[in-house]
Coordinates of C-alpha atoms in Angstrom, one line a residue:
M115 CA 111.9 125.6 104.1
N116 CA 110.4 124.4 107.3
K117 CA 107.1 124.8 105.3
L118 CA 108.3 122.7 102.5
K119 CA 109.3 119.6 104.7
D120 CA 105.4 120.6 106.5
E121 CA 104.1 120.3 103.2
L122 CA 105.4 116.8 102.2
E123 CA 105.2 115.5 105.8
L124 CA 101.3 116.5 105.0
Y125 CA 101.4 114.1 102.7
Q126 CA 99.0 111.3 103.4
Q127 CA 100.7 108.9 100.6
E128 CA 103.9 109.7 100.0
S129 CA 103.4 107.9 96.2
N130 CA 101.2 110.8 95.3
I131 CA 104.3 113.8 96.5
W132 CA 106.0 112.1 92.7
L133 CA 102.1 112.6 90.9
I134 CA 101.3 114.8 88.1
D135 CA 98.4 114.8 86.4
G136 CA 97.4 116.4 83.4
H137 CA 98.2 119.9 83.7
I138 CA 100.6 119.0 86.8
L139 CA 104.0 119.2 85.2
N140 CA 106.0 118.6 87.9
S141 CA 105.4 117.2 91.3
A142 CA 105.9 117.9 94.6
G143 CA 108.8 115.8 94.6
N144 CA 110.6 117.8 91.8
L145 CA 110.2 121.2 92.9
C146 CA 111.2 120.2 96.3
L147 CA 114.5 119.2 94.7
H148 CA 114.9 122.7 92.1
L149 CA 114.2 124.6 95.4
I150 CA 117.2 122.6 97.3
G151 CA 119.1 122.7 94.0
N152 CA 118.7 126.7 93.6
L153 CA 119.4 127.6 97.5
N154 CA 122.2 125.5 97.2
T155 CA 123.6 127.1 94.9
Y156 CA 123.2 130.8 95.4
I157 CA 123.3 130.8 99.3
G158 CA 125.7 128.2 99.7
A159 CA 127.8 127.8 96.4
I160 CA 128.4 131.0 95.7
L161 CA 128.3 133.3 99.2
G162 CA 129.1 130.7 101.3
H163 CA 131.5 128.8 99.0
S164 CA 130.5 125.8 100.0
G165 CA 131.3 123.8 96.8
Y166 CA 127.7 122.6 95.8
I167 CA 127.6 121.6 92.1
R168 CA 124.0 121.5 90.9
N169 CA 122.6 119.6 88.5
R170 CA 119.4 121.6 87.6
P171 CA 118.6 119.2 85.4
E172 CA 118.2 116.0 87.9
E173 CA 116.0 118.1 89.9
F174 CA 113.0 117.9 86.9
S175 CA 114.1 114.0 86.3
R176 CA 114.9 112.3 89.1
K177 CA 112.2 110.3 90.4
D178 CA 110.3 108.2 93.7
I179 CA 113.4 110.0 96.3
P180 CA 111.9 108.7 99.8
R181 CA 110.2 111.6 101.5
G182 CA 112.7 110.5 104.2
E183 CA 115.6 111.2 102.4
L184 CA 113.9 115.3 100.6
I185 CA 113.4 116.2 104.6
I186 CA 116.8 115.6 104.7
K187 CA 118.4 117.6 101.8
I188 CA 115.4 119.9 103.0
E189 CA 117.0 120.0 107.2
Q190 CA 120.9 119.9 105.5
T191 CA 119.6 123.5 103.0
I192 CA 118.6 124.8 105.8
A193 CA 121.5 124.3 107.6
V194 CA 123.4 125.5 105.2
I195 CA 121.5 128.6 105.1
E196 CA 122.0 129.7 108.6
L197 CA 125.0 128.9 108.5
T198 CA 125.8 131.5 105.2
L199 CA 123.6 134.5 105.7
P200 CA 124.5 135.4 109.1
L201 CA 128.4 136.1 108.1
L202 CA 127.0 138.2 105.3
T203 CA 128.1 141.8 105.8
D204 CA 126.1 144.6 104.9
A205 CA 127.8 145.7 102.8
Q206 CA 128.4 142.7 100.8
M207 CA 124.4 142.5 101.5
Q208 CA 124.5 146.3 99.1
S209 CA 127.5 145.0 96.8
E210 CA 126.7 143.5 93.3
Y211 CA 125.1 139.7 93.7
P212 CA 128.8 137.7 92.6
Q213 CA 127.5 136.3 89.8
E214 CA 124.7 137.3 87.3
V215 CA 121.6 136.8 87.3
N216 CA 119.9 136.4 83.9
G217 CA 122.1 139.0 82.6
S218 CA 121.4 141.1 84.9
K219 CA 123.7 142.8 87.5
L220 CA 121.4 142.6 91.1
T221 CA 122.9 143.8 94.5
T222 CA 123.0 141.0 96.8
E223 CA 120.2 141.8 99.3
Y224 CA 117.5 142.1 96.0
F225 CA 118.8 138.7 94.7
L226 CA 118.1 137.1 98.4
V227 CA 114.4 139.4 97.9
H228 CA 114.2 137.0 94.5
L229 CA 115.4 134.0 96.4
A230 CA 112.8 134.3 99.1
M231 CA 110.2 134.9 96.6
H232 CA 110.8 131.9 93.9
L233 CA 110.5 129.5 97.2
S234 CA 107.4 131.3 97.9
Y235 CA 106.1 130.4 95.1
H236 CA 107.5 126.6 94.3
L237 CA 105.6 126.0 98.1
G238 CA 102.2 127.9 96.7
Q239 CA 102.9 125.2 94.1
V240 CA 103.7 122.0 96.6
N241 CA 100.5 123.0 98.7
Y242 CA 98.5 124.0 95.6
H243 CA 99.8 120.0 94.3
R244 CA 98.9 117.9 97.7
R245 CA 95.4 119.5 98.0
L246 CA 94.3 118.2 94.6
L247 CA 96.3 114.8 93.9
D248 CA 96.1 113.1 98.0
N249 CA 93.2 112.7 97.8

């Protein structure tokens, strides 16, 4: 998530965070909101009982949120992760994740790896978006 914050800070023109062009259908801003929602749901709400309520459609429909606000949301997400993950015991990591994922039962440990890969995938998209559209 710190790298996501870095990527947003590298945009020379803040408005370009929200650009879509041709076959690029998700802006960096929407990908950022998606990652924030994803991690606050699956780590914060489900594992950490934070009370977070996700609005997934809004992650892709909201536009033009200032960069500073996105960065605050990233920092808040980092804080949730840092509060939650250290509390997980080895037994919890090896046990079944509390919710089925795409119809499958996974260990918490396996699902956390999946979440890391999901983050990495979208982080690469944000990087590519910035390099293509922030001229």
